[in-house]
């Protein structure tokens, strides 16, 4: 699981230069050496080191350290996210050192009890819609609330941020059942990292069921605390979970702009540039 970019507002906003000046050399080690030691630790242990002193907290929370640590993620053991109704959530570290062996070895199991509901004691099920740099877009479904509460959650650090409800959010029935012909329904949920604002941004994708080929993306900014609507035409999205890679979110759709009769396409959305 990746060591994500600054998740939420860090308690420290010091620049690299100010961090160097304020770095407390507790063990008579240089900051570069401390950084190198931290880079060799698993993410769970790195998070624990944040509690040692303010200097380590500032260093570990710096965007420079987080970016470099994230690059090492490909060399680390993969994590598997497991949510069990009524029994909490587990993040399992799995390694498969022998390529010829079909059996994987479970190295570590991180039990998270209760599931991050902040608190929602009646929440009994957790759905994961998208993963971006180790940050999951999830919803908690309760007995009395079938639509669920959305949040961004980093299982490795335990950080969680609620996704505010947007009034324009709709999940209407087919237009033949009484809705207006331009009514939209939710097809996908996603999140991505905005490199300009250093912020994770959740978004909702809506399409029309009447084949008018209208698509709308509603994306939230934690920095500005507002929702923004991005409208498009000529494409409808399929109700399949999306994949985040290289700064873009990807999901399947259908475009009438390709070929004489249209065709299935892969829709890509740039969270940073909102296109």
PDB file of N, CA and C in Angstrom, residues 139-234:
ATOM      1  N   UNK A 139     -17.580   3.783   0.915  1.00  0.00           N
ATOM      2  CA  UNK A 139     -18.863   4.207   1.471  1.00  0.00           C
ATOM      3  C   UNK A 139     -19.258   3.221   2.555  1.00  0.00           C
ATOM      4  N   UNK A 140     -19.865   3.751   3.614  1.00  0.00           N
ATOM      5  CA  UNK A 140     -20.318   2.939   4.728  1.00  0.00           C
ATOM      6  C   UNK A 140     -21.837   2.861   4.665  1.00  0.00           C
ATOM      7  N   UNK A 141     -22.356   1.664   4.566  1.00  0.00           N
ATOM      8  CA  UNK A 141     -23.794   1.467   4.429  1.00  0.00           C
ATOM      9  C   UNK A 141     -24.347   0.967   5.751  1.00  0.00           C
ATOM     10  N   UNK A 142     -25.403   1.622   6.236  1.00  0.00           N
ATOM     11  CA  UNK A 142     -26.017   1.229   7.496  1.00  0.00           C
ATOM     12  C   UNK A 142     -27.364   0.584   7.281  1.00  0.00           C
ATOM     13  N   UNK A 143     -27.956   0.139   8.364  1.00  0.00           N
ATOM     14  CA  UNK A 143     -29.258  -0.523   8.280  1.00  0.00           C
ATOM     15  C   UNK A 143     -30.347   0.450   7.834  1.00  0.00           C
ATOM     16  N   UNK A 144     -30.233   1.715   8.248  1.00  0.00           N
ATOM     17  CA  UNK A 144     -31.278   2.693   7.958  1.00  0.00           C
ATOM     18  C   UNK A 144     -30.891   3.629   6.816  1.00  0.00           C
ATOM     19  N   UNK A 145     -29.678   3.495   6.295  1.00  0.00           N
ATOM     20  CA  UNK A 145     -29.207   4.406   5.253  1.00  0.00           C
ATOM     21  C   UNK A 145     -28.592   3.584   4.131  1.00  0.00           C
ATOM     22  N   UNK A 146     -29.393   3.281   3.121  1.00  0.00           N
ATOM     23  CA  UNK A 146     -28.926   2.399   2.064  1.00  0.00           C
ATOM     24  C   UNK A 146     -27.934   3.062   1.120  1.00  0.00           C
ATOM     25  N   UNK A 147     -27.949   4.400   1.034  1.00  0.00           N
ATOM     26  CA  UNK A 147     -27.061   5.076   0.092  1.00  0.00           C
ATOM     27  C   UNK A 147     -25.652   5.212   0.648  1.00  0.00           C
ATOM     28  N   UNK A 148     -25.481   5.199   1.977  1.00  0.00           N
ATOM     29  CA  UNK A 148     -24.151   5.195   2.565  1.00  0.00           C
ATOM     30  C   UNK A 148     -23.524   6.571   2.667  1.00  0.00           C
ATOM     31  N   UNK A 149     -22.480   6.648   3.486  1.00  0.00           N
ATOM     32  CA  UNK A 149     -21.691   7.857   3.671  1.00  0.00           C
ATOM     33  C   UNK A 149     -20.331   7.650   3.020  1.00  0.00           C
ATOM     34  N   UNK A 150     -19.946   8.561   2.128  1.00  0.00           N
ATOM     35  CA  UNK A 150     -18.683   8.427   1.414  1.00  0.00           C
ATOM     36  C   UNK A 150     -17.551   9.088   2.187  1.00  0.00           C
ATOM     37  N   UNK A 151     -16.348   8.520   2.009  1.00  0.00           N
ATOM     38  CA  UNK A 151     -15.171   9.068   2.677  1.00  0.00           C
ATOM     39  C   UNK A 151     -13.924   8.624   1.936  1.00  0.00           C
ATOM     40  N   UNK A 152     -12.851   9.397   2.095  1.00  0.00           N
ATOM     41  CA  UNK A 152     -11.526   8.988   1.644  1.00  0.00           C
ATOM     42  C   UNK A 152     -10.803   8.404   2.849  1.00  0.00           C
ATOM     43  N   UNK A 153     -10.212   7.230   2.677  1.00  0.00           N
ATOM     44  CA  UNK A 153      -9.629   6.518   3.809  1.00  0.00           C
ATOM     45  C   UNK A 153      -8.275   5.941   3.423  1.00  0.00           C
ATOM     46  N   UNK A 154      -7.277   6.169   4.267  1.00  0.00           N
ATOM     47  CA  UNK A 154      -5.965   5.553   4.099  1.00  0.00           C
ATOM     48  C   UNK A 154      -5.811   4.479   5.167  1.00  0.00           C
ATOM     49  N   UNK A 155      -5.983   3.200   4.834  1.00  0.00           N
ATOM     50  CA  UNK A 155      -5.905   2.143   5.849  1.00  0.00           C
ATOM     51  C   UNK A 155      -4.553   2.064   6.539  1.00  0.00           C
ATOM     52  N   UNK A 156      -3.474   2.435   5.827  1.00  0.00           N
ATOM     53  CA  UNK A 156      -2.142   2.327   6.419  1.00  0.00           C
ATOM     54  C   UNK A 156      -1.937   3.325   7.546  1.00  0.00           C
ATOM     55  N   UNK A 157      -2.499   4.521   7.399  1.00  0.00           N
ATOM     56  CA  UNK A 157      -2.307   5.562   8.412  1.00  0.00           C
ATOM     57  C   UNK A 157      -3.514   5.734   9.314  1.00  0.00           C
ATOM     58  N   UNK A 158      -4.680   5.242   8.861  1.00  0.00           N
ATOM     59  CA  UNK A 158      -5.902   5.433   9.632  1.00  0.00           C
ATOM     60  C   UNK A 158      -6.579   6.760   9.372  1.00  0.00           C
ATOM     61  N   UNK A 159      -5.995   7.606   8.513  1.00  0.00           N
ATOM     62  CA  UNK A 159      -6.595   8.907   8.210  1.00  0.00           C
ATOM     63  C   UNK A 159      -7.878   8.717   7.408  1.00  0.00           C
ATOM     64  N   UNK A 160      -8.864   9.542   7.708  1.00  0.00           N
ATOM     65  CA  UNK A 160     -10.141   9.472   7.004  1.00  0.00           C
ATOM     66  C   UNK A 160     -10.721  10.872   6.870  1.00  0.00           C
ATOM     67  N   UNK A 161     -11.311  11.152   5.707  1.00  0.00           N
ATOM     68  CA  UNK A 161     -11.953  12.443   5.460  1.00  0.00           C
ATOM     69  C   UNK A 161     -13.312  12.183   4.822  1.00  0.00           C
ATOM     70  N   UNK A 162     -14.348  12.703   5.446  1.00  0.00           N
ATOM     71  CA  UNK A 162     -15.689  12.551   4.893  1.00  0.00           C
ATOM     72  C   UNK A 162     -15.819  13.315   3.580  1.00  0.00           C
ATOM     73  N   UNK A 163     -16.584  12.757   2.661  1.00  0.00           N
ATOM     74  CA  UNK A 163     -16.919  13.444   1.416  1.00  0.00           C
ATOM     75  C   UNK A 163     -18.255  14.137   1.628  1.00  0.00           C
ATOM     76  N   UNK A 164     -18.294  15.462   1.573  1.00  0.00           N
ATOM     77  CA  UNK A 164     -19.552  16.186   1.822  1.00  0.00           C
ATOM     78  C   UNK A 164     -20.633  15.797   0.818  1.00  0.00           C
ATOM     79  N   UNK A 165     -21.858  15.780   1.283  1.00  0.00           N
ATOM     80  CA  UNK A 165     -22.995  15.489   0.411  1.00  0.00           C
ATOM     81  C   UNK A 165     -23.263  16.681  -0.495  1.00  0.00           C
ATOM     82  N   UNK A 166     -23.540  16.388  -1.747  1.00  0.00           N
ATOM     83  CA  UNK A 166     -23.794  17.450  -2.712  1.00  0.00           C
ATOM     84  C   UNK A 166     -25.263  17.410  -3.102  1.00  0.00           C
ATOM     85  N   UNK A 167     -25.935  18.558  -3.041  1.00  0.00           N
ATOM     86  CA  UNK A 167     -27.376  18.622  -3.291  1.00  0.00           C
ATOM     87  C   UNK A 167     -27.743  18.187  -4.705  1.00  0.00           C
ATOM     88  N   UNK A 168     -26.827  18.394  -5.648  1.00  0.00           N
ATOM     89  CA  UNK A 168     -27.138  18.059  -7.032  1.00  0.00           C
ATOM     90  C   UNK A 168     -27.033  16.558  -7.294  1.00  0.00           C
ATOM     91  N   UNK A 169     -26.468  15.831  -6.332  1.00  0.00           N
ATOM     92  CA  UNK A 169     -26.313  14.380  -6.481  1.00  0.00           C
ATOM     93  C   UNK A 169     -27.685  13.730  -6.637  1.00  0.00           C
ATOM     94  N   UNK A 170     -27.852  12.947  -7.692  1.00  0.00           N
ATOM     95  CA  UNK A 170     -29.132  12.302  -7.962  1.00  0.00           C
ATOM     96  C   UNK A 170     -28.902  10.857  -8.386  1.00  0.00           C
ATOM     97  N   UNK A 171     -29.827  10.037  -8.087  1.00  0.00           N
ATOM     98  CA  UNK A 171     -29.788   8.649  -8.553  1.00  0.00           C
ATOM     99  C   UNK A 171     -31.204   8.272  -8.964  1.00  0.00           C
ATOM    100  N   UNK A 172     -31.631   8.847 -10.064  1.00  0.00           N
ATOM    101  CA  UNK A 172     -33.022   8.741 -10.472  1.00  0.00           C
ATOM    102  C   UNK A 172     -33.271   7.508 -11.324  1.00  0.00           C
ATOM    103  N   UNK A 173     -34.528   7.181 -11.484  1.00  0.00           N
ATOM    104  CA  UNK A 173     -34.929   6.042 -12.300  1.00  0.00           C
ATOM    105  C   UNK A 173     -34.916   6.428 -13.769  1.00  0.00           C
ATOM    106  N   UNK A 174     -35.243   5.464 -14.628  1.00  0.00           N
ATOM    107  CA  UNK A 174     -35.268   5.724 -16.066  1.00  0.00           C
ATOM    108  C   UNK A 174     -36.225   6.856 -16.388  1.00  0.00           C
ATOM    109  N   UNK A 175     -35.923   7.568 -17.474  1.00  0.00           N
ATOM    110  CA  UNK A 175     -36.775   8.690 -17.847  1.00  0.00           C
ATOM    111  C   UNK A 175     -38.188   8.211 -18.184  1.00  0.00           C
ATOM    112  N   UNK A 176     -38.344   6.927 -18.559  1.00  0.00           N
ATOM    113  CA  UNK A 176     -39.676   6.404 -18.853  1.00  0.00           C
ATOM    114  C   UNK A 176     -40.530   6.266 -17.606  1.00  0.00           C
ATOM    115  N   UNK A 177     -39.894   6.330 -16.433  1.00  0.00           N
ATOM    116  CA  UNK A 177     -40.624   6.149 -15.181  1.00  0.00           C
ATOM    117  C   UNK A 177     -41.022   7.467 -14.539  1.00  0.00           C
ATOM    118  N   UNK A 178     -40.961   8.534 -15.302  1.00  0.00           N
ATOM    119  CA  UNK A 178     -41.452   9.791 -14.770  1.00  0.00           C
ATOM    120  C   UNK A 178     -40.421  10.883 -14.649  1.00  0.00           C
ATOM    121  N   UNK A 179     -39.131  10.562 -14.833  1.00  0.00           N
ATOM    122  CA  UNK A 179     -38.109  11.587 -14.719  1.00  0.00           C
ATOM    123  C   UNK A 179     -38.033  12.412 -15.984  1.00  0.00           C
ATOM    124  N   UNK A 180     -37.407  13.570 -15.886  1.00  0.00           N
ATOM    125  CA  UNK A 180     -37.216  14.393 -17.074  1.00  0.00           C
ATOM    126  C   UNK A 180     -36.201  13.716 -17.994  1.00  0.00           C
ATOM    127  N   UNK A 181     -36.279  14.020 -19.273  1.00  0.00           N
ATOM    128  CA  UNK A 181     -35.435  13.331 -20.231  1.00  0.00           C
ATOM    129  C   UNK A 181     -33.960  13.677 -20.070  1.00  0.00           C
ATOM    130  N   UNK A 182     -33.654  14.817 -19.394  1.00  0.00           N
ATOM    131  CA  UNK A 182     -32.256  15.167 -19.200  1.00  0.00           C
ATOM    132  C   UNK A 182     -31.768  14.792 -17.806  1.00  0.00           C
ATOM    133  N   UNK A 183     -32.569  14.010 -17.064  1.00  0.00           N
ATOM    134  CA  UNK A 183     -32.137  13.558 -15.745  1.00  0.00           C
ATOM    135  C   UNK A 183     -30.926  12.648 -15.879  1.00  0.00           C
ATOM    136  N   UNK A 184     -30.030  12.755 -14.928  1.00  0.00           N
ATOM    137  CA  UNK A 184     -28.823  11.948 -14.923  1.00  0.00           C
ATOM    138  C   UNK A 184     -28.854  10.984 -13.750  1.00  0.00           C
ATOM    139  N   UNK A 185     -28.159   9.892 -13.909  1.00  0.00           N
ATOM    140  CA  UNK A 185     -28.031   8.936 -12.808  1.00  0.00           C
ATOM    141  C   UNK A 185     -26.544   8.633 -12.606  1.00  0.00           C
ATOM    142  N   UNK A 186     -26.187   8.217 -11.410  1.00  0.00           N
ATOM    143  CA  UNK A 186     -24.791   7.968 -11.070  1.00  0.00           C
ATOM    144  C   UNK A 186     -24.318   6.666 -11.708  1.00  0.00           C
ATOM    145  N   UNK A 187     -23.202   6.731 -12.414  1.00  0.00           N
ATOM    146  CA  UNK A 187     -22.620   5.535 -13.020  1.00  0.00           C
ATOM    147  C   UNK A 187     -21.313   5.127 -12.352  1.00  0.00           C
ATOM    148  N   UNK A 188     -20.545   6.089 -11.871  1.00  0.00           N
ATOM    149  CA  UNK A 188     -19.241   5.773 -11.296  1.00  0.00           C
ATOM    150  C   UNK A 188     -18.904   6.721 -10.148  1.00  0.00           C
ATOM    151  N   UNK A 189     -18.045   6.233  -9.262  1.00  0.00           N
ATOM    152  CA  UNK A 189     -17.445   7.062  -8.220  1.00  0.00           C
ATOM    153  C   UNK A 189     -15.932   6.920  -8.338  1.00  0.00           C
ATOM    154  N   UNK A 190     -15.217   8.007  -8.110  1.00  0.00           N
ATOM    155  CA  UNK A 190     -13.767   7.923  -8.220  1.00  0.00           C
ATOM    156  C   UNK A 190     -13.063   8.969  -7.389  1.00  0.00           C
ATOM    157  N   UNK A 191     -11.752   8.877  -7.359  1.00  0.00           N
ATOM    158  CA  UNK A 191     -10.930   9.892  -6.703  1.00  0.00           C
ATOM    159  C   UNK A 191      -9.572   9.916  -7.386  1.00  0.00           C
ATOM    160  N   UNK A 192      -8.927  11.061  -7.329  1.00  0.00           N
ATOM    161  CA  UNK A 192      -7.611  11.219  -7.928  1.00  0.00           C
ATOM    162  C   UNK A 192      -6.822  12.259  -7.178  1.00  0.00           C
ATOM    163  N   UNK A 193      -5.543  12.348  -7.496  1.00  0.00           N
ATOM    164  CA  UNK A 193      -4.666  13.298  -6.817  1.00  0.00           C
ATOM    165  C   UNK A 193      -4.422  14.504  -7.707  1.00  0.00           C
ATOM    166  N   UNK A 194      -4.680  15.694  -7.163  1.00  0.00           N
ATOM    167  CA  UNK A 194      -4.468  16.954  -7.867  1.00  0.00           C
ATOM    168  C   UNK A 194      -3.074  17.457  -7.523  1.00  0.00           C
ATOM    169  N   UNK A 195      -2.143  17.361  -8.467  1.00  0.00           N
ATOM    170  CA  UNK A 195      -0.759  17.749  -8.201  1.00  0.00           C
ATOM    171  C   UNK A 195      -0.588  19.254  -8.054  1.00  0.00           C
ATOM    172  N   UNK A 196      -1.544  20.040  -8.553  1.00  0.00           N
ATOM    173  CA  UNK A 196      -1.443  21.495  -8.418  1.00  0.00           C
ATOM    174  C   UNK A 196      -1.765  21.953  -7.004  1.00  0.00           C
ATOM    175  N   UNK A 197      -2.744  21.329  -6.392  1.00  0.00           N
ATOM    176  CA  UNK A 197      -3.170  21.732  -5.049  1.00  0.00           C
ATOM    177  C   UNK A 197      -2.694  20.764  -3.970  1.00  0.00           C
ATOM    178  N   UNK A 198      -1.998  19.693  -4.377  1.00  0.00           N
ATOM    179  CA  UNK A 198      -1.516  18.676  -3.433  1.00  0.00           C
ATOM    180  C   UNK A 198      -2.680  18.138  -2.604  1.00  0.00           C
ATOM    181  N   UNK A 199      -3.749  17.756  -3.299  1.00  0.00           N
ATOM    182  CA  UNK A 199      -5.002  17.431  -2.631  1.00  0.00           C
ATOM    183  C   UNK A 199      -5.657  16.244  -3.326  1.00  0.00           C
ATOM    184  N   UNK A 200      -6.232  15.338  -2.549  1.00  0.00           N
ATOM    185  CA  UNK A 200      -7.038  14.260  -3.117  1.00  0.00           C
ATOM    186  C   UNK A 200      -8.449  14.775  -3.370  1.00  0.00           C
ATOM    187  N   UNK A 201      -9.006  14.410  -4.531  1.00  0.00           N
ATOM    188  CA  UNK A 201     -10.299  14.955  -4.914  1.00  0.00           C
ATOM    189  C   UNK A 201     -11.254  13.835  -5.322  1.00  0.00           C
ATOM    190  N   UNK A 202     -12.319  13.634  -4.561  1.00  0.00           N
ATOM    191  CA  UNK A 202     -13.343  12.657  -4.942  1.00  0.00           C
ATOM    192  C   UNK A 202     -14.262  13.243  -6.004  1.00  0.00           C
ATOM    193  N   UNK A 203     -14.842  12.393  -6.829  1.00  0.00           N
ATOM    194  CA  UNK A 203     -15.779  12.891  -7.833  1.00  0.00           C
ATOM    195  C   UNK A 203     -16.821  11.827  -8.155  1.00  0.00           C
ATOM    196  N   UNK A 204     -17.911  12.299  -8.752  1.00  0.00           N
ATOM    197  CA  UNK A 204     -19.035  11.451  -9.143  1.00  0.00           C
ATOM    198  C   UNK A 204     -19.258  11.612 -10.643  1.00  0.00           C
ATOM    199  N   UNK A 205     -19.477  10.508 -11.341  1.00  0.00           N
ATOM    200  CA  UNK A 205     -19.763  10.536 -12.777  1.00  0.00           C
ATOM    201  C   UNK A 205     -21.232  10.196 -12.984  1.00  0.00           C
ATOM    202  N   UNK A 206     -21.940  11.046 -13.733  1.00  0.00           N
ATOM    203  CA  UNK A 206     -23.357  10.826 -14.025  1.00  0.00           C
ATOM    204  C   UNK A 206     -23.571  10.788 -15.530  1.00  0.00           C
ATOM    205  N   UNK A 207     -24.471   9.912 -15.975  1.00  0.00           N
ATOM    206  CA  UNK A 207     -24.845   9.830 -17.386  1.00  0.00           C
ATOM    207  C   UNK A 207     -26.359   9.739 -17.483  1.00  0.00           C
ATOM    208  N   UNK A 208     -26.883   9.959 -18.697  1.00  0.00           N
ATOM    209  CA  UNK A 208     -28.328   9.854 -18.871  1.00  0.00           C
ATOM    210  C   UNK A 208     -28.681   8.461 -19.376  1.00  0.00           C
ATOM    211  N   UNK A 209     -29.858   7.996 -19.004  1.00  0.00           N
ATOM    212  CA  UNK A 209     -30.322   6.673 -19.416  1.00  0.00           C
ATOM    213  C   UNK A 209     -31.098   6.707 -20.723  1.00  0.00           C
ATOM    214  N   UNK A 210     -31.321   7.898 -21.249  1.00  0.00           N
ATOM    215  CA  UNK A 210     -32.163   8.031 -22.442  1.00  0.00           C
ATOM    216  C   UNK A 210     -31.331   8.150 -23.712  1.00  0.00           C
ATOM    217  N   UNK A 211     -30.022   7.827 -23.596  1.00  0.00           N
ATOM    218  CA  UNK A 211     -29.132   7.847 -24.742  1.00  0.00           C
ATOM    219  C   UNK A 211     -29.081   9.208 -25.430  1.00  0.00           C
ATOM    220  N   UNK A 212     -29.092  10.256 -24.602  1.00  0.00           N
ATOM    221  CA  UNK A 212     -28.846  11.600 -25.118  1.00  0.00           C
ATOM    222  C   UNK A 212     -27.356  11.905 -25.102  1.00  0.00           C
ATOM    223  N   UNK A 213     -26.563  10.972 -24.581  1.00  0.00           N
ATOM    224  CA  UNK A 213     -25.111  11.076 -24.528  1.00  0.00           C
ATOM    225  C   UNK A 213     -24.658  12.323 -23.779  1.00  0.00           C
ATOM    226  N   UNK A 214     -25.245  12.493 -22.617  1.00  0.00           N
ATOM    227  CA  UNK A 214     -24.839  13.571 -21.721  1.00  0.00           C
ATOM    228  C   UNK A 214     -24.102  12.977 -20.529  1.00  0.00           C
ATOM    229  N   UNK A 215     -22.979  13.563 -20.211  1.00  0.00           N
ATOM    230  CA  UNK A 215     -22.181  13.126 -19.066  1.00  0.00           C
ATOM    231  C   UNK A 215     -21.831  14.324 -18.209  1.00  0.00           C
ATOM    232  N   UNK A 216     -21.852  14.110 -16.913  1.00  0.00           N
ATOM    233  CA  UNK A 216     -21.525  15.185 -15.976  1.00  0.00           C
ATOM    234  C   UNK A 216     -20.616  14.626 -14.889  1.00  0.00           C
ATOM    235  N   UNK A 217     -19.548  15.339 -14.604  1.00  0.00           N
ATOM    236  CA  UNK A 217     -18.638  14.967 -13.519  1.00  0.00           C
ATOM    237  C   UNK A 217     -18.720  16.034 -12.442  1.00  0.00           C
ATOM    238  N   UNK A 218     -19.007  15.609 -11.236  1.00  0.00           N
ATOM    239  CA  UNK A 218     -19.075  16.519 -10.095  1.00  0.00           C
ATOM    240  C   UNK A 218     -17.880  16.213  -9.204  1.00  0.00           C
ATOM    241  N   UNK A 219     -16.943  17.141  -9.107  1.00  0.00           N
ATOM    242  CA  UNK A 219     -15.683  16.913  -8.412  1.00  0.00           C
ATOM    243  C   UNK A 219     -15.542  17.882  -7.243  1.00  0.00           C
ATOM    244  N   UNK A 220     -15.030  17.377  -6.129  1.00  0.00           N
ATOM    245  CA  UNK A 220     -14.946  18.173  -4.897  1.00  0.00           C
ATOM    246  C   UNK A 220     -13.507  18.580  -4.616  1.00  0.00           C
ATOM    247  N   UNK A 221     -13.342  19.793  -4.085  1.00  0.00           N
ATOM    248  CA  UNK A 221     -12.033  20.294  -3.664  1.00  0.00           C
ATOM    249  C   UNK A 221     -12.061  20.546  -2.170  1.00  0.00           C
ATOM    250  N   UNK A 222     -11.202  19.836  -1.427  1.00  0.00           N
ATOM    251  CA  UNK A 222     -11.114  20.059   0.016  1.00  0.00           C
ATOM    252  C   UNK A 222     -10.459  21.398   0.322  1.00  0.00           C
ATOM    253  N   UNK A 223      -9.612  21.864  -0.576  1.00  0.00           N
ATOM    254  CA  UNK A 223      -8.948  23.151  -0.360  1.00  0.00           C
ATOM    255  C   UNK A 223      -9.951  24.298  -0.433  1.00  0.00           C
ATOM    256  N   UNK A 224     -10.802  24.280  -1.465  1.00  0.00           N
ATOM    257  CA  UNK A 224     -11.775  25.353  -1.665  1.00  0.00           C
ATOM    258  C   UNK A 224     -13.116  25.056  -1.001  1.00  0.00           C
ATOM    259  N   UNK A 225     -13.302  23.779  -0.605  1.00  0.00           N
ATOM    260  CA  UNK A 225     -14.549  23.343   0.041  1.00  0.00           C
ATOM    261  C   UNK A 225     -15.765  23.580  -0.858  1.00  0.00           C
ATOM    262  N   UNK A 226     -15.610  23.271  -2.139  1.00  0.00           N
ATOM    263  CA  UNK A 226     -16.712  23.442  -3.084  1.00  0.00           C
ATOM    264  C   UNK A 226     -16.758  22.254  -4.051  1.00  0.00           C
ATOM    265  N   UNK A 227     -17.948  22.024  -4.607  1.00  0.00           N
ATOM    266  CA  UNK A 227     -18.133  21.078  -5.699  1.00  0.00           C
ATOM    267  C   UNK A 227     -18.089  21.839  -7.016  1.00  0.00           C
ATOM    268  N   UNK A 228     -17.524  21.232  -8.023  1.00  0.00           N
ATOM    269  CA  UNK A 228     -17.491  21.827  -9.355  1.00  0.00           C
ATOM    270  C   UNK A 228     -18.112  20.856 -10.348  1.00  0.00           C
ATOM    271  N   UNK A 229     -18.926  21.391 -11.256  1.00  0.00           N
ATOM    272  CA  UNK A 229     -19.602  20.572 -12.263  1.00  0.00           C
ATOM    273  C   UNK A 229     -18.878  20.708 -13.598  1.00  0.00           C
ATOM    274  N   UNK A 230     -18.544  19.578 -14.203  1.00  0.00           N
ATOM    275  CA  UNK A 230     -17.907  19.543 -15.520  1.00  0.00           C
ATOM    276  C   UNK A 230     -18.835  18.771 -16.452  1.00  0.00           C
ATOM    277  N   UNK A 231     -19.311  19.424 -17.497  1.00  0.00           N
ATOM    278  CA  UNK A 231     -20.272  18.803 -18.403  1.00  0.00           C
ATOM    279  C   UNK A 231     -19.605  18.401 -19.710  1.00  0.00           C
ATOM    280  N   UNK A 232     -20.099  17.306 -20.281  1.00  0.00           N
ATOM    281  CA  UNK A 232     -19.575  16.804 -21.542  1.00  0.00           C
ATOM    282  C   UNK A 232     -20.717  16.195 -22.340  1.00  0.00           C
ATOM    283  N   UNK A 233     -20.499  16.012 -23.625  1.00  0.00           N
ATOM    284  CA  UNK A 233     -21.523  15.409 -24.481  1.00  0.00           C
ATOM    285  C   UNK A 233     -20.853  14.441 -25.444  1.00  0.00           C
ATOM    286  N   UNK A 234     -21.642  13.509 -25.941  1.00  0.00           N
ATOM    287  CA  UNK A 234     -21.131  12.542 -26.906  1.00  0.00           C
ATOM    288  C   UNK A 234     -20.684  11.233 -26.282  1.00  0.00           C
TER     289      UNK A 234
END
